[in-house]
Short mmCIF file of C-alpha atoms in Angstrom, two decimals:
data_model
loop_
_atom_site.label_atom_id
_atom_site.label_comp_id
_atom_site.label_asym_id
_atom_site.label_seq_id
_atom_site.Cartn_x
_atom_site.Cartn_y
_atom_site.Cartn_z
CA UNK A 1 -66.16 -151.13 15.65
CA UNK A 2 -62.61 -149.89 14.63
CA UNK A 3 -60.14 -151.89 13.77
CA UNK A 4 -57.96 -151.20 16.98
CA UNK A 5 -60.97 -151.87 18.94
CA UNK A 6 -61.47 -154.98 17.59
CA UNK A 7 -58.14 -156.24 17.86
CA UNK A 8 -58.87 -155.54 21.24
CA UNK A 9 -61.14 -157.75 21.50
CA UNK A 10 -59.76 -160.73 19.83
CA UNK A 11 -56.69 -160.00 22.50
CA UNK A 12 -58.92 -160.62 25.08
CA UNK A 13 -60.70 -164.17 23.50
CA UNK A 14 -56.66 -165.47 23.83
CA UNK A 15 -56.61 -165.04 27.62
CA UNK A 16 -57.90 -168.68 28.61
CA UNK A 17 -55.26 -170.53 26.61
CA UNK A 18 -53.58 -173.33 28.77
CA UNK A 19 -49.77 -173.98 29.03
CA UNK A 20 -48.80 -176.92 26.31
CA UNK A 21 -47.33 -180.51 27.76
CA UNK A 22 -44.67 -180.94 25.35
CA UNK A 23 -41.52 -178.36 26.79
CA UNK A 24 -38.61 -176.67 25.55
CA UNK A 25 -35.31 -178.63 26.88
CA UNK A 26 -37.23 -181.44 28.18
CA UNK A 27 -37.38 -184.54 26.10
CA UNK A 28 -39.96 -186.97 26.44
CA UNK A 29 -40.77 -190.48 24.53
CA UNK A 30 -44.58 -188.92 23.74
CA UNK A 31 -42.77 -186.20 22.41
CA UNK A 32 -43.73 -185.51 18.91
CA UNK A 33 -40.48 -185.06 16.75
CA UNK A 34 -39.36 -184.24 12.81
CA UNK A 35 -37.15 -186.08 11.44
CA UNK A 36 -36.87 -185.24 8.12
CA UNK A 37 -38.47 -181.32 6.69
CA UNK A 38 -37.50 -180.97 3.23
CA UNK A 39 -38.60 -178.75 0.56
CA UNK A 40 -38.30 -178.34 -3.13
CA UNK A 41 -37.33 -174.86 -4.51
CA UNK A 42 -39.99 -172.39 -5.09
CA UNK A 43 -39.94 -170.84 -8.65
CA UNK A 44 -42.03 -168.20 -10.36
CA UNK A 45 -45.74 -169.00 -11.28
CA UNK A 46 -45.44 -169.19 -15.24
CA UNK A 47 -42.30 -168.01 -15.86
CA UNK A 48 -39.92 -170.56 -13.52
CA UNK A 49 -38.40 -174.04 -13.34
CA UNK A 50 -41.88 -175.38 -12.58
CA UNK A 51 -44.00 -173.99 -15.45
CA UNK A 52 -44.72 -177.17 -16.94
CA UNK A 53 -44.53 -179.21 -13.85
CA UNK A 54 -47.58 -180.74 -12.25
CA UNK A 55 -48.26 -180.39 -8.72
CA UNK A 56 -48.89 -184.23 -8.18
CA UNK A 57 -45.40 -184.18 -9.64
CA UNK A 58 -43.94 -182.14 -7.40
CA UNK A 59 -46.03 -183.74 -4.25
CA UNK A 60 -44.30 -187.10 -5.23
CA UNK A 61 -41.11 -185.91 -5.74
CA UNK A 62 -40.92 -184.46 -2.15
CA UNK A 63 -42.55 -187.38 -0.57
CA UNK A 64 -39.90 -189.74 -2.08
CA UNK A 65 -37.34 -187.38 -1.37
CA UNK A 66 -38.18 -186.97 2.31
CA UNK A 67 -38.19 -190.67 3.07
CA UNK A 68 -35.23 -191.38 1.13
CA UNK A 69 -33.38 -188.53 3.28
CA UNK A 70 -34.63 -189.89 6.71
CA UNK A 71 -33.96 -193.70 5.37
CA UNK A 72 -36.85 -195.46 6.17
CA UNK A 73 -39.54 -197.43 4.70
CA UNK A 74 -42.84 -195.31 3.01
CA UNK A 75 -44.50 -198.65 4.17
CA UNK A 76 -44.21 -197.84 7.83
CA UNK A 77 -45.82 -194.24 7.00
CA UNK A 78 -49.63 -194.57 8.20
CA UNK A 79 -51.44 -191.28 7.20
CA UNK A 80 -50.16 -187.83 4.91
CA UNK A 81 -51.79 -185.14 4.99
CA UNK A 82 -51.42 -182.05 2.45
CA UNK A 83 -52.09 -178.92 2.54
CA UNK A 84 -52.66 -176.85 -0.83
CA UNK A 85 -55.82 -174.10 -1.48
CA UNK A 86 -55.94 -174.12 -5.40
CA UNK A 87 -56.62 -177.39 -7.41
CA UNK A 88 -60.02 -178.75 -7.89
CA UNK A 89 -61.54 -181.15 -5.55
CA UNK A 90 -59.34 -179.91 -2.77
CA UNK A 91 -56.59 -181.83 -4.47
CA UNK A 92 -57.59 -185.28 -2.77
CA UNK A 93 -57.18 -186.69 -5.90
CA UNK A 94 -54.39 -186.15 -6.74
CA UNK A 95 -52.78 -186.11 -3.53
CA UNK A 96 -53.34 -189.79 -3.51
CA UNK A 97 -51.84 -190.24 -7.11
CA UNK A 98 -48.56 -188.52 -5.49
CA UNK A 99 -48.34 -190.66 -2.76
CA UNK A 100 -48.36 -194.19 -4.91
CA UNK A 101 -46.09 -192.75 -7.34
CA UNK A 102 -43.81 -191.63 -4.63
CA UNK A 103 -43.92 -195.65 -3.65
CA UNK A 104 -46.11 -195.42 -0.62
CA UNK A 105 -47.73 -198.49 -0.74
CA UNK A 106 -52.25 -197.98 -0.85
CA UNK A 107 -52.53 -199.22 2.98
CA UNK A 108 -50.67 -195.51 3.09
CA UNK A 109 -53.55 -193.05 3.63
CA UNK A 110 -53.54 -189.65 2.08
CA UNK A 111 -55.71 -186.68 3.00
CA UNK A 112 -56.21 -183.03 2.29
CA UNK A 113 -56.23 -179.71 4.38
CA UNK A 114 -57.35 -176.08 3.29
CA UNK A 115 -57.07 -173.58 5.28
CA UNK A 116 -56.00 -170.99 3.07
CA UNK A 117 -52.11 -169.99 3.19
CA UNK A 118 -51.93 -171.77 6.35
CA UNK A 119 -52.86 -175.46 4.52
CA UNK A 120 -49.00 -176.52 4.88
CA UNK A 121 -48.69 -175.99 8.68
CA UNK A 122 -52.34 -176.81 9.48
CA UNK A 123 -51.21 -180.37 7.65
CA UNK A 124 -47.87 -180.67 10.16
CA UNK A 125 -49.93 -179.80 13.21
CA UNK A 126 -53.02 -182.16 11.59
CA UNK A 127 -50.39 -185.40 11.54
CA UNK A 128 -48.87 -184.49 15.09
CA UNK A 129 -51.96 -184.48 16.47
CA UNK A 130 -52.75 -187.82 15.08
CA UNK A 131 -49.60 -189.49 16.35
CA UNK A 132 -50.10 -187.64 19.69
CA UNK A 133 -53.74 -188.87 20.25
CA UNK A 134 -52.25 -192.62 19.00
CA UNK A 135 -54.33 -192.85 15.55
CA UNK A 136 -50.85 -193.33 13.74
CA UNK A 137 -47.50 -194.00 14.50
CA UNK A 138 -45.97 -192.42 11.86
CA UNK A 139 -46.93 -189.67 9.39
CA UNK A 140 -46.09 -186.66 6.95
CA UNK A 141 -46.92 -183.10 7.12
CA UNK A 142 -46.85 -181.84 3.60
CA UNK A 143 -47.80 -178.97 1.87
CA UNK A 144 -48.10 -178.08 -2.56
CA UNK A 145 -49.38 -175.97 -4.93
CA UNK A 146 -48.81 -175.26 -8.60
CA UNK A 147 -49.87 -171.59 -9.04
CA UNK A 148 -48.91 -171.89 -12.61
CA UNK A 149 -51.98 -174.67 -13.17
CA UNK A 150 -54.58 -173.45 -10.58
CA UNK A 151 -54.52 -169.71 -9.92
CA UNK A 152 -55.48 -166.96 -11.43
CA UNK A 153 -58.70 -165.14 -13.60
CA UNK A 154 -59.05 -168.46 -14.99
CA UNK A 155 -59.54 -170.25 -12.14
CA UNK A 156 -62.85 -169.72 -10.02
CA UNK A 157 -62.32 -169.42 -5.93
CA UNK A 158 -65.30 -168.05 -4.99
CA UNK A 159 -68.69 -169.01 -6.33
CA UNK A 160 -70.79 -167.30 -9.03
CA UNK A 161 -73.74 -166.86 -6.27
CA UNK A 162 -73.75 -166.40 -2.55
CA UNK A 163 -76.51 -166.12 0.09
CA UNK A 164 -77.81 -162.81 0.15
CA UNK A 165 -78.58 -163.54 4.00
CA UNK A 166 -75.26 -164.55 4.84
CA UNK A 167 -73.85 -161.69 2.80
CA UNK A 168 -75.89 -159.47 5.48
CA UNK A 169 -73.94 -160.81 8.13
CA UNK A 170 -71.43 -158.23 9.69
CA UNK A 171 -67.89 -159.23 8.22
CA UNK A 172 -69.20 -161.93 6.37
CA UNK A 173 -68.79 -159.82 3.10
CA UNK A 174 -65.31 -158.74 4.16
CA UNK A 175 -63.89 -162.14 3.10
CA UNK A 176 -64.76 -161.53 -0.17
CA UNK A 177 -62.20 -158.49 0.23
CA UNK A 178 -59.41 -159.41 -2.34
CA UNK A 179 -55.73 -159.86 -0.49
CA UNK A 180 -54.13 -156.93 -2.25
CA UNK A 181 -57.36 -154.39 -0.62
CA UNK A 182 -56.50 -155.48 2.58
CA UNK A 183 -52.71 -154.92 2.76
CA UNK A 184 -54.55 -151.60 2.03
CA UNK A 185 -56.31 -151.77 4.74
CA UNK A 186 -53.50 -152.21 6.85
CA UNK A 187 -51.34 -149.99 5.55
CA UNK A 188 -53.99 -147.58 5.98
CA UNK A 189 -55.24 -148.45 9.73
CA UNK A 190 -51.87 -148.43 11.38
CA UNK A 191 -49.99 -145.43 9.29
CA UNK A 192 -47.25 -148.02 7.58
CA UNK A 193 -46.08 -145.51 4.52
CA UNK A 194 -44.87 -146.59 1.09
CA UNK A 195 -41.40 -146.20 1.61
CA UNK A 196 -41.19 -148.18 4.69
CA UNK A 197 -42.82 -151.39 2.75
CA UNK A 198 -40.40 -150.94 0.26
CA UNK A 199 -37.28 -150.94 2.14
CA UNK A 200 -38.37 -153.53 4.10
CA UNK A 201 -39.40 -155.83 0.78
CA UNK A 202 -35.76 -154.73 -0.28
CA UNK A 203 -34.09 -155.93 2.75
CA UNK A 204 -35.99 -159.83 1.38
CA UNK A 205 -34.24 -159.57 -1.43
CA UNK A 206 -30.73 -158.66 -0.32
CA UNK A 207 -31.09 -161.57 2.52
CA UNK A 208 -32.63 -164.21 0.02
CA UNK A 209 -29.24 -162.77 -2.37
CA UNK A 210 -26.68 -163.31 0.33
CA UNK A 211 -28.22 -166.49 1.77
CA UNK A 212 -28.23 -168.05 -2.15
CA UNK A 213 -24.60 -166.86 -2.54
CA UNK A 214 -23.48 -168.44 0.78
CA UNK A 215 -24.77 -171.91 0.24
CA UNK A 216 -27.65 -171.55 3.15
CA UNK A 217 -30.57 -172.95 1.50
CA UNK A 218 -29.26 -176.18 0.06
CA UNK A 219 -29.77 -178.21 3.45
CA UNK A 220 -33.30 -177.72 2.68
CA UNK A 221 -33.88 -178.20 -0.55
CA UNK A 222 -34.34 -181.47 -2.47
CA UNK A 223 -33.69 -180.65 -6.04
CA UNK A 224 -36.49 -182.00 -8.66
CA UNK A 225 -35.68 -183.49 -11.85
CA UNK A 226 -38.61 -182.26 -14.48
CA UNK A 227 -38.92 -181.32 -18.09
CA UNK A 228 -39.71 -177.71 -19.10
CA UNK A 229 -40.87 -176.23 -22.70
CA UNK A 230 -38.66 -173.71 -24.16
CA UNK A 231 -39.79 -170.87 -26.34
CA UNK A 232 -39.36 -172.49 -28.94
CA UNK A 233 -41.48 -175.28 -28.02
CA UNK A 234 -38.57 -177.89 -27.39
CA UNK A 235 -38.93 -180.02 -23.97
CA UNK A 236 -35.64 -180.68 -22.18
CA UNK A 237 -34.57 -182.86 -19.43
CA UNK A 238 -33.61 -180.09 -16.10
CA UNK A 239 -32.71 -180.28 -12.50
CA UNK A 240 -34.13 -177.06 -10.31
CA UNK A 241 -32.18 -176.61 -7.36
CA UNK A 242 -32.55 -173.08 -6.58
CA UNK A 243 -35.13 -170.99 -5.89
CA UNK A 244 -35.66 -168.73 -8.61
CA UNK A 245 -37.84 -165.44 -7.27
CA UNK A 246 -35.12 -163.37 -6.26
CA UNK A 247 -34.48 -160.12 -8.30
CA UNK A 248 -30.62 -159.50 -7.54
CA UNK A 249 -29.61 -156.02 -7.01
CA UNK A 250 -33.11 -155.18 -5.34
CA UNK A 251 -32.98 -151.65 -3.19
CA UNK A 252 -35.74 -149.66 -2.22
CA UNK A 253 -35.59 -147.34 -4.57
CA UNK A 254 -35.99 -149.68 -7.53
CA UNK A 255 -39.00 -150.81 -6.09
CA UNK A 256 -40.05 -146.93 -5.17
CA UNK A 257 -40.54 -146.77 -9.10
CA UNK A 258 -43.20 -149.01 -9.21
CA UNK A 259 -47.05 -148.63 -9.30
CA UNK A 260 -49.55 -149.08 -6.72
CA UNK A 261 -51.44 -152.65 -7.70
CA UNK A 262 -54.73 -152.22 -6.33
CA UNK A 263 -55.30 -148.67 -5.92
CA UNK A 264 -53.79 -145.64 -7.53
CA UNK A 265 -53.53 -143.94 -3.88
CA UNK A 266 -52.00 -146.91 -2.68
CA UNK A 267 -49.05 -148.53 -1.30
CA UNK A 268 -48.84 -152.31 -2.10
CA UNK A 269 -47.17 -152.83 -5.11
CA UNK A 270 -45.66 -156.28 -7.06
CA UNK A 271 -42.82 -155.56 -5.34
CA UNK A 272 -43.49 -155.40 -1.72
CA UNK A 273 -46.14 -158.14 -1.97
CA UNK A 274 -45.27 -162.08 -1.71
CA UNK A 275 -44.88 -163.79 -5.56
CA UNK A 276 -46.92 -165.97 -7.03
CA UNK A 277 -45.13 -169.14 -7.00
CA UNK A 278 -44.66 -172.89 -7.23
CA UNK A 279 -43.38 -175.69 -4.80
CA UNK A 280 -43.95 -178.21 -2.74
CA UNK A 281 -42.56 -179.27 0.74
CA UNK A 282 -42.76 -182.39 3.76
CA UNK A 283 -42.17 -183.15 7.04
CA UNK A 284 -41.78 -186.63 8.12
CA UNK A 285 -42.86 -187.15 12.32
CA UNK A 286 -43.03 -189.66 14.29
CA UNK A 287 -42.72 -189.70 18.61
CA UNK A 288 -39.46 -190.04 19.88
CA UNK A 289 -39.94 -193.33 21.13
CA UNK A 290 -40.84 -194.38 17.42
CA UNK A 291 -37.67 -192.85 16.11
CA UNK A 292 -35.56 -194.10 19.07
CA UNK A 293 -36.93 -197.91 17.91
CA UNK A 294 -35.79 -197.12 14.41
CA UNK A 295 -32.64 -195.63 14.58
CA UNK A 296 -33.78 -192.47 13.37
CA UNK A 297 -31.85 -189.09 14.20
CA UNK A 298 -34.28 -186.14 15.19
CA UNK A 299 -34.25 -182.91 13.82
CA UNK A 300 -36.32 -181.24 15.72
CA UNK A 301 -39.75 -181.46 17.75
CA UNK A 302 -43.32 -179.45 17.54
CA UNK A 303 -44.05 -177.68 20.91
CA UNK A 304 -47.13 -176.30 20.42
CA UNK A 305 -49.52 -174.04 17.96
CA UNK A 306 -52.18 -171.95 17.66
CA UNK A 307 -54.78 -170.47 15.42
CA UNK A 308 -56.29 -166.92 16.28
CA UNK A 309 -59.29 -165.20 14.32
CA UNK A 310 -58.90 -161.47 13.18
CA UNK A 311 -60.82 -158.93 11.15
CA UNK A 312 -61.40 -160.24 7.66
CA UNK A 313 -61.01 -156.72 6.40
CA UNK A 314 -57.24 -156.57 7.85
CA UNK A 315 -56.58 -160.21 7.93
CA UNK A 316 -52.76 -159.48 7.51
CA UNK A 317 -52.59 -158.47 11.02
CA UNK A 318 -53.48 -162.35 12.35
CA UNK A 319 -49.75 -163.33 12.90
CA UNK A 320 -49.89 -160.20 15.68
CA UNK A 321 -52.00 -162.64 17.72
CA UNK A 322 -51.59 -166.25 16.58
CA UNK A 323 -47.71 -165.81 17.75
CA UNK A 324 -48.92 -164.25 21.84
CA UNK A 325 -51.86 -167.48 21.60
CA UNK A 326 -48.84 -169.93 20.87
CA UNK A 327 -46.61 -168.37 23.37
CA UNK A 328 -48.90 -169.25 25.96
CA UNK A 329 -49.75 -172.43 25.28
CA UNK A 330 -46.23 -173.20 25.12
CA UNK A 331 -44.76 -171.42 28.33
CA UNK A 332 -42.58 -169.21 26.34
CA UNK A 333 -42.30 -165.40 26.35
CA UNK A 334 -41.45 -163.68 22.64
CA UNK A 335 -38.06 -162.84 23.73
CA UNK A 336 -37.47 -166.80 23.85
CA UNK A 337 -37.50 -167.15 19.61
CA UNK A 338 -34.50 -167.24 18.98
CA UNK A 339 -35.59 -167.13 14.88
CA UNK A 340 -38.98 -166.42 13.75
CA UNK A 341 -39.72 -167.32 10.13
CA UNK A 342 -43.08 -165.09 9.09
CA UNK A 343 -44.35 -165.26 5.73
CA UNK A 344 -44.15 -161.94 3.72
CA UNK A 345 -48.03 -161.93 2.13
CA UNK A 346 -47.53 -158.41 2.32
CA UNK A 347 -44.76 -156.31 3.35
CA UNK A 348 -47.31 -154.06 5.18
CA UNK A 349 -48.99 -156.66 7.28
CA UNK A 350 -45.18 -158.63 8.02
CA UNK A 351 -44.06 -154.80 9.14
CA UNK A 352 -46.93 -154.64 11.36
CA UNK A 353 -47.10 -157.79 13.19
CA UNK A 354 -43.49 -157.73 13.69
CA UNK A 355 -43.59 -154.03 15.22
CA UNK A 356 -46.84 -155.52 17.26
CA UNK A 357 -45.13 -158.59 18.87
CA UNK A 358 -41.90 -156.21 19.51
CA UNK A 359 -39.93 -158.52 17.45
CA UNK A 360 -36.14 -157.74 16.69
CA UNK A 361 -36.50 -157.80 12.83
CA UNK A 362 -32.49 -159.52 12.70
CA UNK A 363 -34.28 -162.63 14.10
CA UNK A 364 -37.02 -162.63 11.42
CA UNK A 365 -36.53 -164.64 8.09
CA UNK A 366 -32.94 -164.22 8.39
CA UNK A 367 -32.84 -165.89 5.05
CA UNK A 368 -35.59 -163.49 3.45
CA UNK A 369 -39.22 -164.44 3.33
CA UNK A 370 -42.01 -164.93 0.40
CA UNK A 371 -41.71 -161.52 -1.33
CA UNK A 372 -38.30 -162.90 -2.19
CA UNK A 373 -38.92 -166.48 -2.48
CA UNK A 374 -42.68 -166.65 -3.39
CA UNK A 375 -45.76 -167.98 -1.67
CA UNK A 376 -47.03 -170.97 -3.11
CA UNK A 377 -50.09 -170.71 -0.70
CA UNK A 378 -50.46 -174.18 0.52
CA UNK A 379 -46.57 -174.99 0.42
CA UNK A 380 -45.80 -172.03 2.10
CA UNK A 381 -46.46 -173.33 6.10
CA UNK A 382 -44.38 -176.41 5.46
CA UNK A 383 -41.76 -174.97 3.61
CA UNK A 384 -41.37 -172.77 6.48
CA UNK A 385 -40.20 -175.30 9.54
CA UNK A 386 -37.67 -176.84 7.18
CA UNK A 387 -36.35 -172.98 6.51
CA UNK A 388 -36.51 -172.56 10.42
CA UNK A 389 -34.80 -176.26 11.38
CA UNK A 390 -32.57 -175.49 8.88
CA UNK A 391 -31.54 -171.88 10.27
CA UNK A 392 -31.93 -172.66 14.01
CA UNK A 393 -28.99 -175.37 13.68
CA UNK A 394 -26.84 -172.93 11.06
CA UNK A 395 -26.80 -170.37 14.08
CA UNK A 396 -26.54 -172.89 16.92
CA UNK A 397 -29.78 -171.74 18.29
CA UNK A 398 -33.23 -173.74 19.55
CA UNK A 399 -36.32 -172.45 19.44
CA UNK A 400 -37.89 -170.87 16.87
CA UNK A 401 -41.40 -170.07 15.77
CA UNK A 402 -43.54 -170.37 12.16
CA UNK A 403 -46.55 -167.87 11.36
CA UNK A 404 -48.80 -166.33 8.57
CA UNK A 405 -51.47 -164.63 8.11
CA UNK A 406 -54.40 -166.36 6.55
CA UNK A 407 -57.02 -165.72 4.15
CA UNK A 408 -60.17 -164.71 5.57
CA UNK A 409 -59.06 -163.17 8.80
CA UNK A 410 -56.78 -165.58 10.82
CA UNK A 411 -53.29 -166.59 12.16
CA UNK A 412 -51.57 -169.43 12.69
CA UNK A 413 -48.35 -169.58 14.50
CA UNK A 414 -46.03 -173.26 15.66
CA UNK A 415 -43.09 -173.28 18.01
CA UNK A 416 -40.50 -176.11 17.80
CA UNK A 417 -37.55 -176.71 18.83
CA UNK A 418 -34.08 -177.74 16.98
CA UNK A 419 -32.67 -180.60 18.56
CA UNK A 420 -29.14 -180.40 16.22
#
């Protein structure tokens, strides 16, 4: 089956979707809200700020910082989940660790979510979900990952044997297909040239550049206090407070200059692909009756979300039909998102969805997105609804919607709403 043909056909699996309860302009004590989304700066696997911190470290550090914004007590915080892809034993460990440094007390639960560079969303939708069926009260959507400790040719994330069976299967082998192939793939499929990915990864840049000069990322950013090794070996006391990914000065035809990464015929290069990266983010929820009892101002609220399965072999194209699944569910049409925040995995599969969905690319990462800021996989989803709070009250606007493409041929896509 052809890739357009099959796109088709996952179209056509989205058609059943039911309208969500929760609605835009309409509040409502069940109402799941945010009251705090905070996120640490994201800095360069191995090179950055974060080279020689851990990612229990930077867990903790968010989770302190995101009660200690919203003011209330980690004791009244039931359940956390965290979303991160890389560290061994899904990071559960550790995870927990964070928490009781962060001075949750232990009747605080902690769990884990992977589902690939979706982990940091899937872990907001996990906790609203909880409070909405009445499991908790009160819980925290985070997302980390240290890139620098857990990814790379060191680090195994696939096993040495498989199932020759299961390897049979049609598509099954295609999620073996490493990320960079299927950018390919997509650039290939749907005709999205070289120098179209490039200006497109340029225009990341230049936003990232002017929204660093102009102050617009430090609502959202906690800044961490770590240590970090010099060359020479020294370790010194710092404070990161700014992302650290962006290459100032970035045009299109710098990045022209560079070499294909994963195939000499090819178009995806380090420079119009997301950055390897480190970071850490959380988002503190709770219903609005909850918050109303405590005192608590409300950022914003989740309206609805939606997963939607795709070709493994193109999987950058999921965000194309997460966002129309989410739409739905919510009562929304696209021309309603006011500010969509997409992650960049690739600039060919970003270029695609957003040309699919008929987005106006002025109301997508108007801050720049991962190839500028990085894509520390399961950070990334929870990083992004602070980014998008954070925007939708700069510009006075409400609704606004967080996708990705995931890892083994998905999307995922949320809508909330500011409430600024």
């Amino acid at each position: 089956m052809t890739a357009p043909a099959r796109l088709g056909q996952v179209a056509s699996h989205l058609g059943g979707t039911k309208a969500s309860r929760t609605q835009v302009g309409v509040k409502n004590p069940d109402d799941v809200v945010i009251v705090k989304a905070l996120r640490t700066p994201i800095t360069r696997a191995r090179k950055g700020g974060f080279k020689d911190t851990t990612s229990e470290y930077l867990l903790g550090t968010i989770l302190r910082g995101v009660v200690e914004a919203a003011k209330i007590d980690p004791a009244l915080v039931e359940d956390i989940c965290v979303g991160n892809v890389c560290p061994p034993g899904g990071g559960a460990t550790t995870a927990r660790m964070a928490a009781l440094y962060a001075g949750f007390p232990n009747t605080t639960s902690v769990q884990t979510v992977n589902r690939q560079c979706s982990s940091g969303l899937q872990a907001v939708v996990h906790i609203a979900h909880e409070i909405q069926s009445g499991m908790i009260d009160i819980g925290i959507g985070a997302g980390v990952e240290s890139m620098t400790q857990f990814y790379g040719p060191k680090h195994k994330m696939i096993p040495d044997t498989l199932s020759e069976e299961v390897m049979a299967a049609p598509e099954a082998a295609d999620c073996l297909t490493p990320m960079g192939f299927t950018s390919e793939n997509v650039a290939s499929d749907f005709g999205i040239s070289r120098q179209r990915q490039d200006e497109f990864a340029a225009l990341s840049h230049q936003r990232v550049e002017k929204a660093q000069k102009e102050g617009l990322f430090d609502a959202e950013i906690y800044p961490v206090k770590t240590k970090i090794i010099d060359k020479d070996g020294n370790k010194k006391e710092i404070v990161v407070s700014r992302d650290d990914g962006l290459r100032a000065g970035t045009t299109a035809a710098t990045l022209g200059k560079l070499r294909p990464a994963f195939s000499a015929e090819g178009s995806t290069t380090a420079g119009n692909a997301s950055q390897v990266s480190d970071g850490a983010a959380a988002v503190l929820m709770m219903k609005r009756s909850r918050a109303a009892e405590l005192g608590l101002s409300v950022q914003g609220k989740l309206i609805a979300a939606a997963v939607a399965g795709v070709p493994p072999r193109i999987m950058g194209v999921g965000p194309a039909y997460a966002v129309p699944a989410v739409l739905k569910k919510a009562g929304l049409n696209i021309n309603q998102l006011d500010v969509v925040e997409l992650n960049e995995a690739f600039a060919s599969q970003a270029l695609y969805s957003i040309e699919k969905l008929g987005l106006d690319i002025a109301r997508v990462n108007p801050k720049g997105g991962a190839i500028a800021l990085g894509h520390p996989l399961g950070c990334t989803g929870a990083r992004q609804v602070s980014t998008l709070l954070t925007e939708l009250r700069r510009q006075d606007k409400r609704v606004g919607c967080a996708t990705m493409c995931i890892g083994g041929g998905y999307g995922m896509a949320a809508i909330f709403e500011s409430e600024h």
